Every structure is written in C-alpha cells, then in structure tokens.
XYZ file of C-alpha atoms in Angstrom:
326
model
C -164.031 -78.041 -79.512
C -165.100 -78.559 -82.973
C -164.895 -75.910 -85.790
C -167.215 -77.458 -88.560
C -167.127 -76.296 -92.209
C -170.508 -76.761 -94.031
C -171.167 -76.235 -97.466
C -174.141 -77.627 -98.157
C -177.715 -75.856 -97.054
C -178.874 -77.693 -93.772
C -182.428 -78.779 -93.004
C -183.335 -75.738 -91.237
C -186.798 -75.279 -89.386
C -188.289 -72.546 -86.602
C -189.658 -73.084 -83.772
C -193.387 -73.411 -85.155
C -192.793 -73.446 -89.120
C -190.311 -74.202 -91.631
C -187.754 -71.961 -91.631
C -186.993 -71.439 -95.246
C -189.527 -72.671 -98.567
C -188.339 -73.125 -102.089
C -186.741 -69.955 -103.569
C -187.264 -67.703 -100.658
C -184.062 -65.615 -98.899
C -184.896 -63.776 -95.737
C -183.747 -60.639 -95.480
C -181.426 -60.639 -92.212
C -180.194 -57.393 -90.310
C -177.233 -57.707 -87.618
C -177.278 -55.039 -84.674
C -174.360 -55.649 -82.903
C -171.216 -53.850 -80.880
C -168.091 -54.308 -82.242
C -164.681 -53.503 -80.981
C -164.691 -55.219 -77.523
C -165.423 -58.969 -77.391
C -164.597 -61.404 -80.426
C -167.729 -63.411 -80.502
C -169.412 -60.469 -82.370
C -166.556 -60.629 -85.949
C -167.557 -65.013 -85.601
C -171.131 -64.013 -85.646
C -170.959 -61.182 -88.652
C -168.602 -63.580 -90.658
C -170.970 -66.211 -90.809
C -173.767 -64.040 -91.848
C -171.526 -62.856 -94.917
C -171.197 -66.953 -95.504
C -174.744 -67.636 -95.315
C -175.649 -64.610 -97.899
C -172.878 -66.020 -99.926
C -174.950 -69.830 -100.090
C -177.710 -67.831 -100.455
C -179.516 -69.007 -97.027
C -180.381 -65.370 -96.888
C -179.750 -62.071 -97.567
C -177.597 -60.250 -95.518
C -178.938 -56.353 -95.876
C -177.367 -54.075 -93.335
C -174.797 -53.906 -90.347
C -176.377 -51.581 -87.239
C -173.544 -50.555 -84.767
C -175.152 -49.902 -81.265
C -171.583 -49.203 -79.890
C -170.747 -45.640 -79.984
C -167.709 -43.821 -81.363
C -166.152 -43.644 -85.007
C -163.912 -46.401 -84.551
C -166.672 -49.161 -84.167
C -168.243 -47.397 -87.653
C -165.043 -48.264 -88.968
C -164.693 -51.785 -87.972
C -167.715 -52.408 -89.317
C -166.777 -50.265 -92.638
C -163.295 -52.890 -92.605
C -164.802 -56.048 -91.912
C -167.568 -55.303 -94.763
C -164.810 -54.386 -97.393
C -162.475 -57.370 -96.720
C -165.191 -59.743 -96.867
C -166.722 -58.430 -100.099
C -169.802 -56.464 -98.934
C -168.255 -53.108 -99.578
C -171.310 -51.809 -100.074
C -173.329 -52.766 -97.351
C -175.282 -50.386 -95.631
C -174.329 -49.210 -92.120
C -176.813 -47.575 -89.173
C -174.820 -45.841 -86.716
C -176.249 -45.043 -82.885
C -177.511 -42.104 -81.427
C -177.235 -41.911 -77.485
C -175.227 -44.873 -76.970
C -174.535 -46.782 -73.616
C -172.170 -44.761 -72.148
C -168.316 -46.384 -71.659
C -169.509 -49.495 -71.650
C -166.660 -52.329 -70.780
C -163.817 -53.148 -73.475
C -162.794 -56.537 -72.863
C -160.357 -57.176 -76.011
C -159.313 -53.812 -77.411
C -159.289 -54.339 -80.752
C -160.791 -51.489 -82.166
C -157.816 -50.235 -82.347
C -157.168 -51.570 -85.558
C -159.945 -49.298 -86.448
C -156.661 -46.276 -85.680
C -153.582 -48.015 -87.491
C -151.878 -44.862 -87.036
C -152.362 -44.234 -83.077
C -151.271 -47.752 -82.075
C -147.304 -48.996 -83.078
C -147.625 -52.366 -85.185
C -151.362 -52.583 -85.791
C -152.505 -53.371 -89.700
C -154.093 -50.913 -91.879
C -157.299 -52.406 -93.695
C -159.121 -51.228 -96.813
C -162.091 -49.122 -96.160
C -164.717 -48.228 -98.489
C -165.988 -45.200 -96.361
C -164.202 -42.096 -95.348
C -164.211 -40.488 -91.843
C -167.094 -38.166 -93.394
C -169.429 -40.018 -94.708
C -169.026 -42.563 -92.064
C -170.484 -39.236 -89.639
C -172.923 -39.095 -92.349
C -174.522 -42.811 -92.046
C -177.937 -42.778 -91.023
C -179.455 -43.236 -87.666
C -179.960 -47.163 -87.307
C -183.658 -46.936 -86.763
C -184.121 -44.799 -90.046
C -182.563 -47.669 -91.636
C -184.283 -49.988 -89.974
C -187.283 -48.034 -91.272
C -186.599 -47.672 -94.743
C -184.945 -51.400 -95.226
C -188.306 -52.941 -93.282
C -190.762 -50.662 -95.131
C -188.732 -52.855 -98.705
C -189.167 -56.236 -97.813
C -192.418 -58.866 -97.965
C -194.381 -59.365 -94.818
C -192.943 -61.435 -91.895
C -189.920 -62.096 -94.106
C -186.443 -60.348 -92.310
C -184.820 -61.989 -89.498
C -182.746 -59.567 -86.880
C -179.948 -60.410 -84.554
C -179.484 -58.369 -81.912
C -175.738 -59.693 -80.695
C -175.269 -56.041 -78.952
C -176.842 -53.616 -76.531
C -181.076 -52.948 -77.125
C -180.441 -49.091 -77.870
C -180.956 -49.333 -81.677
C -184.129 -51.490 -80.852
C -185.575 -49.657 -78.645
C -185.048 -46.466 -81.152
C -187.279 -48.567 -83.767
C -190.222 -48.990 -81.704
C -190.278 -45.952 -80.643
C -190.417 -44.082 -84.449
C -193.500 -42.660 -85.922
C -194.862 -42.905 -89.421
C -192.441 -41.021 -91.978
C -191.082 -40.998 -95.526
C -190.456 -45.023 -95.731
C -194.033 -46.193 -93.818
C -197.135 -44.695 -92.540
C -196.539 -47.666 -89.622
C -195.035 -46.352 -86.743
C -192.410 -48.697 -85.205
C -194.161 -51.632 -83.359
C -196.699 -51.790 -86.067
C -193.867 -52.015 -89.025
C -191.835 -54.493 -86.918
C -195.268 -56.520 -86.343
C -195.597 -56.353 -90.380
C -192.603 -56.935 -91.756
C -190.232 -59.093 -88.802
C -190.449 -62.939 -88.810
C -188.428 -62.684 -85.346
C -185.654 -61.423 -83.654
C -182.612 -63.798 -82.467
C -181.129 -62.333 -79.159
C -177.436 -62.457 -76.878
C -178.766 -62.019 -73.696
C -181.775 -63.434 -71.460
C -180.552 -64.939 -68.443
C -182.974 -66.864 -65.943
C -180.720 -66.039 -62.589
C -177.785 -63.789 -61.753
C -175.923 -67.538 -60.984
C -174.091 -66.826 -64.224
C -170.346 -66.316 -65.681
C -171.625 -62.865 -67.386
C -175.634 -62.109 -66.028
C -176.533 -60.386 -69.138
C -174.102 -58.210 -70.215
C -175.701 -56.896 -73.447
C -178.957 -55.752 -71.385
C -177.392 -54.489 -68.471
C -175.562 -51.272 -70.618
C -178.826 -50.059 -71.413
C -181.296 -50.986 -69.078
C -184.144 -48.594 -69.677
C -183.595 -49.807 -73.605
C -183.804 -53.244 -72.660
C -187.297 -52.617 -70.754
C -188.591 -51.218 -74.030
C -187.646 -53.928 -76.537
C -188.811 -56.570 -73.930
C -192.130 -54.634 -73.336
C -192.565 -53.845 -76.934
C -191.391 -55.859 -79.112
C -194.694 -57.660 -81.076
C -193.112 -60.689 -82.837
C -191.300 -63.906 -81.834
C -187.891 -63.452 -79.718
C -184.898 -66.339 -79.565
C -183.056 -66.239 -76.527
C -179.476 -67.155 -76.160
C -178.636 -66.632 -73.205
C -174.460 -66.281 -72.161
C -174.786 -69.627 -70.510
C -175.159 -71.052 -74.017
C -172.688 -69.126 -75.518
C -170.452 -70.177 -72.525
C -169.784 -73.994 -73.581
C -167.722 -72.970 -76.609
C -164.450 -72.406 -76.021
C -162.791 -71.099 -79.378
C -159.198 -70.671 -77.994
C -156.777 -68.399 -79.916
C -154.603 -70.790 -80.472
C -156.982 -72.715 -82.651
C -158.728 -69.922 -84.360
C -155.394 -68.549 -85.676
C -154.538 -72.305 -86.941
C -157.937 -72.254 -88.871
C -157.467 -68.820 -89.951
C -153.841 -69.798 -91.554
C -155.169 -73.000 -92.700
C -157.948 -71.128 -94.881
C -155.711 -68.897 -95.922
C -156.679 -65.712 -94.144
C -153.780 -64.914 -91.874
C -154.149 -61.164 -92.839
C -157.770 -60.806 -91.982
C -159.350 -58.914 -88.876
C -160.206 -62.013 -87.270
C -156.550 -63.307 -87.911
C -155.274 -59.745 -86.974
C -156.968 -59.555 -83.832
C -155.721 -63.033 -82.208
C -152.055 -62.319 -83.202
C -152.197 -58.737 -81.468
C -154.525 -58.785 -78.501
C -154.599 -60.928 -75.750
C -157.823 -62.862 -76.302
C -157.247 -65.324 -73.748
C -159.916 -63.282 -71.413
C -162.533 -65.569 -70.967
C -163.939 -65.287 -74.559
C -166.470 -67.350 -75.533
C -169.026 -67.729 -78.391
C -172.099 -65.842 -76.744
C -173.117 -64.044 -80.010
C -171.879 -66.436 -82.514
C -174.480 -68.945 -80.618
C -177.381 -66.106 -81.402
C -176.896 -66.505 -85.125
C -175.985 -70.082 -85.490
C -179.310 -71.245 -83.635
C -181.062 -69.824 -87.009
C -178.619 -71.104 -89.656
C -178.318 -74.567 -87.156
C -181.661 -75.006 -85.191
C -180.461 -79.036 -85.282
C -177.664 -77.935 -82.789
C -180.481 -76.571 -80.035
C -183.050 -77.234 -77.971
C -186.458 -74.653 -77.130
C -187.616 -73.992 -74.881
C -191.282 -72.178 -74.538
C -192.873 -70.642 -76.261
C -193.983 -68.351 -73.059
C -193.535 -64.495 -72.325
C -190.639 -63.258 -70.637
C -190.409 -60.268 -68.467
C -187.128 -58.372 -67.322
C -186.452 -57.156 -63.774
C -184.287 -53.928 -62.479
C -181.746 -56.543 -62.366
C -182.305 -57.617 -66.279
C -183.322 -60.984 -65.432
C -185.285 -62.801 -66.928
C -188.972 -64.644 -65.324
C -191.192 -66.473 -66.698
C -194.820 -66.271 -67.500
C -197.389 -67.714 -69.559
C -197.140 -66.781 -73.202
C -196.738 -67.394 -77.012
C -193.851 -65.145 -78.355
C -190.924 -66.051 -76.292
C -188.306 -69.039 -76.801
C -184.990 -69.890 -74.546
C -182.200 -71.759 -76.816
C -180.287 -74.440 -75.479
C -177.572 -76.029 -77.132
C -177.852 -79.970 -77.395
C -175.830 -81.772 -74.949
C -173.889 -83.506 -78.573
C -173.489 -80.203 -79.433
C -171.945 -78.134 -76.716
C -169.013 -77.879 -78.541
C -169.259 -77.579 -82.184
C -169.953 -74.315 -83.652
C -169.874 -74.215 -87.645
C -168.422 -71.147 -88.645
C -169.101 -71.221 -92.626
C-alpha cells in the first residue's frame, strides 16, 4: 500500500461544482465513534492536517459513541494535535453496546489498565459531562456559518444526525433542523451505504442504529457521498507499517502510535472512514457514481432509484491502494 504525504493544496472539485474558490475555507464538522476501530483517529488526523493547510476549517468533533471514555479520546486526540480548544458534542441515547473491535479506549483510563500511556487533556471529567448535546452544537455552529458552506462527515453511527433533523427552532435559528441543514450544509460525506449484504462488513455504522439511519436517509435535504466499506476495504494499512511511519515522523508517543504498539490491530482493519474524508480532500482518487436517490431497507441496504442528491464513491482502480494521510 502506499502512504502518500502531500503538502501542497490538490485540484479539488465536487461532484457538480468546484469544490473550493479563491479565499474560501469550508467549515467541516466530524461525527464519528471513537474507541473501537482505527480508521476513525486516520480520518480525524487528516482533518486537523487539512485545517492546518487551510483546505478548511475544522470546527467541532461530535462523538455518537456513548460513554465518558470516547469524550475523552476525543478531548486527547484534540490536545495532542493542537486543537485544544475544539469544541466537542457528546450523544444522548446512544446505540446501545455496540461492537468493540480494537479496545483502545482504554487509553482513555490510564489508571484501570497496567502499561497504558497517560495523555494531556484539556477537559476534566466534569465539564466533559457538561459538553453540549451534539445537535445543539450542530445548531448553534450551522446557524454561524454562510449558506451551503460546511461540509459533515459522518464516519460513525446516524444518532447525532438524526437528532439534528429532528430539532425545532431555538436560541441559535428560527429553522428547525431539515430547513437549517438545507441552508447552511453543502453535503454530507458518509461510512456506510452498501448495495448488497455480499460484503466483508454490510454496513456496520447503519446497522447500530437502524431507526436513526431511516431518518437521516429519509430526511436529509442536501447532497450525500457514499463510501461504502467495500471502498474502505482495499486499503490495507497494516500495523507494522503505520508504526514505521509514525516513528519515522517522529510521533512514536502519539495515540495513533500508542494504539498499534498496545492493541492487537491485526483484526481485519481497514480504512473505511479514512476513505469518507479523503474522497473530499482527494476527489482525483474516486470515481461517482449517480447522482440518484437512495433508499434503505430493514436490512440497511441500500437500492436505487431515480434521483439528484445521492452519489456512491468508488476508488480508482490506480488508486486502490494509496491513501494520503497529511
């Protein structure tokens, strides 16, 4: 596989119009679930790169995993990677139990677990209880920005998604939630959307929250990127490599670095959400197709019909195993 460095802005366009113009930075919000699968710390990491080259601006972190620990993953990667202050949107009636596939949200409880590394935080215990509900902050960061100007990517389960379209007008917008998301949202890159159950993982993400799921798919009023696992499935980021990279850039005592050394992450790991959020910053790397609607069965897969807000992602056969992770 290659692991691709890129410092220089790439020629970056959407599906209908040019991505970026002259002087603009999209405002970009990352719903995800950290603390089980890998592929989610890739795709955060290169969202703190891209707001670092000032591709866009990286404005909040919404955890639709449930317990403290995944608030405080979230709390540690921000710090070590310089966005102390970012703002955080914790979940209210999370998936319940959903799989752990590479525990390493234990980090997030150094002092449980022999051997694991303690990590800077910026927030304590309390005010981590304290964050706000991710669709208030959803709300209130939307209800800030230009029109059809922030970018979300949902690498996680629908719950927090959902939430949004279901809020009412309130202190931040007189919109309620499909009409604020239909202002302010340019579109919404997804993990998950699978076209058969023929798969290695038949869509993980929407499966923990089902009736969730239905309401983002039914709701949702703006343009939708689909990567579906079977993208995400072609790179194979071994451990072996990533801690190699990680020494070689000098981070051997990051979370990333932390995680491969402690946990067995050998499981089948692949780059499912890293995929999501490099189709935006790397369109050149995939292929659309669409656009058409897509509805979701009991099953959560995906069929077809005809349509205008929809696009499945494809990575490029030259491409199936490059993934540029800054």
């Amino acid at each position: 596989m290659t692991v691709s460095c890129n410092n220089n802005e790439s020629d970056k366009t959407d599906a209908d119009t040019t991505q970026n113009t002259i002087n603009t930075k999209p405002a970009a919000i990352l719903d995800c679930d950290l603390g089980s699968s890998t592929d989610d710390l890739f795709a955060i990491t290169m969202l703190y790169d891209a707001h670092q080259k000032s591709l866009l601006n990286f404005k909040a972190v919404m955890i639709d995993r449930g317990g403290l620990e995944n608030l405080r993953l979230a709390d540690i990667m921000n710090t070590y990677y310089g966005f102390a202050e970012m703002p955080i949107g914790k979940v209210h009636d999370a998936p319940k139990s959903p799989q752990v596939f590479i525990p390493y949200w234990k980090m997030a409880k150094p002092e449980e677990y022999e051997g694991m590394p303690t990590f800077k935080r910026t927030y304590t215990d309390d005010q981590l209880q304290q964050l706000p509900d991710a669709e208030m902050l959803y709300r209130q960061i939307l209800a800030q920005e230009p029109d059809t100007s922030v970018v979300v990517f949902s690498i996680g389960f629908p719950t927090n998604i959902a939430h949004l379209l279901e809020t009412k007008a309130d202190q931040f917008s007189d919109l309620d939630g499909v009409a604020l998301v239909k202002k302010k949202v340019k579109a919404l890159y997804i993990m998950g959307g699978e076209l058969s159950l023929d798969t290695p993982e038949p869509d993980y993400n929407l499966k923990q929250d089902p009736a969730n799921a239905q309401i983002m798919m039914d709701k949702w009023p703006v343009k939708i990127y689909f990567s579906p696992g079977s993208t995400g499935q072609k790179i194979d980021y071994v451990p072996e490599r990533v801690i190699a990279d990680q020494t070689n850039l000098k981070l051997e005592d990051s979370p990333i670095c932390q995680t491969y050394k402690l946990f067995d992450c050998n499981t089948g790991q692949r780059m499912w959400d890293a995929c999501a959020v490099q189709q935006y910053l790397h369109p050149e790397f995939y292929e659309l197709h669409g656009p058409v609607k897509y509805t979701v069965d009991s099953d959560m897969v995906l069929h077809e019909e005809p349509g205008s807000l929809h696009f499945m992602t494809y990575t490029k056969t030259a491409a199936q195993d490059t993934i540029i992770l800054n």
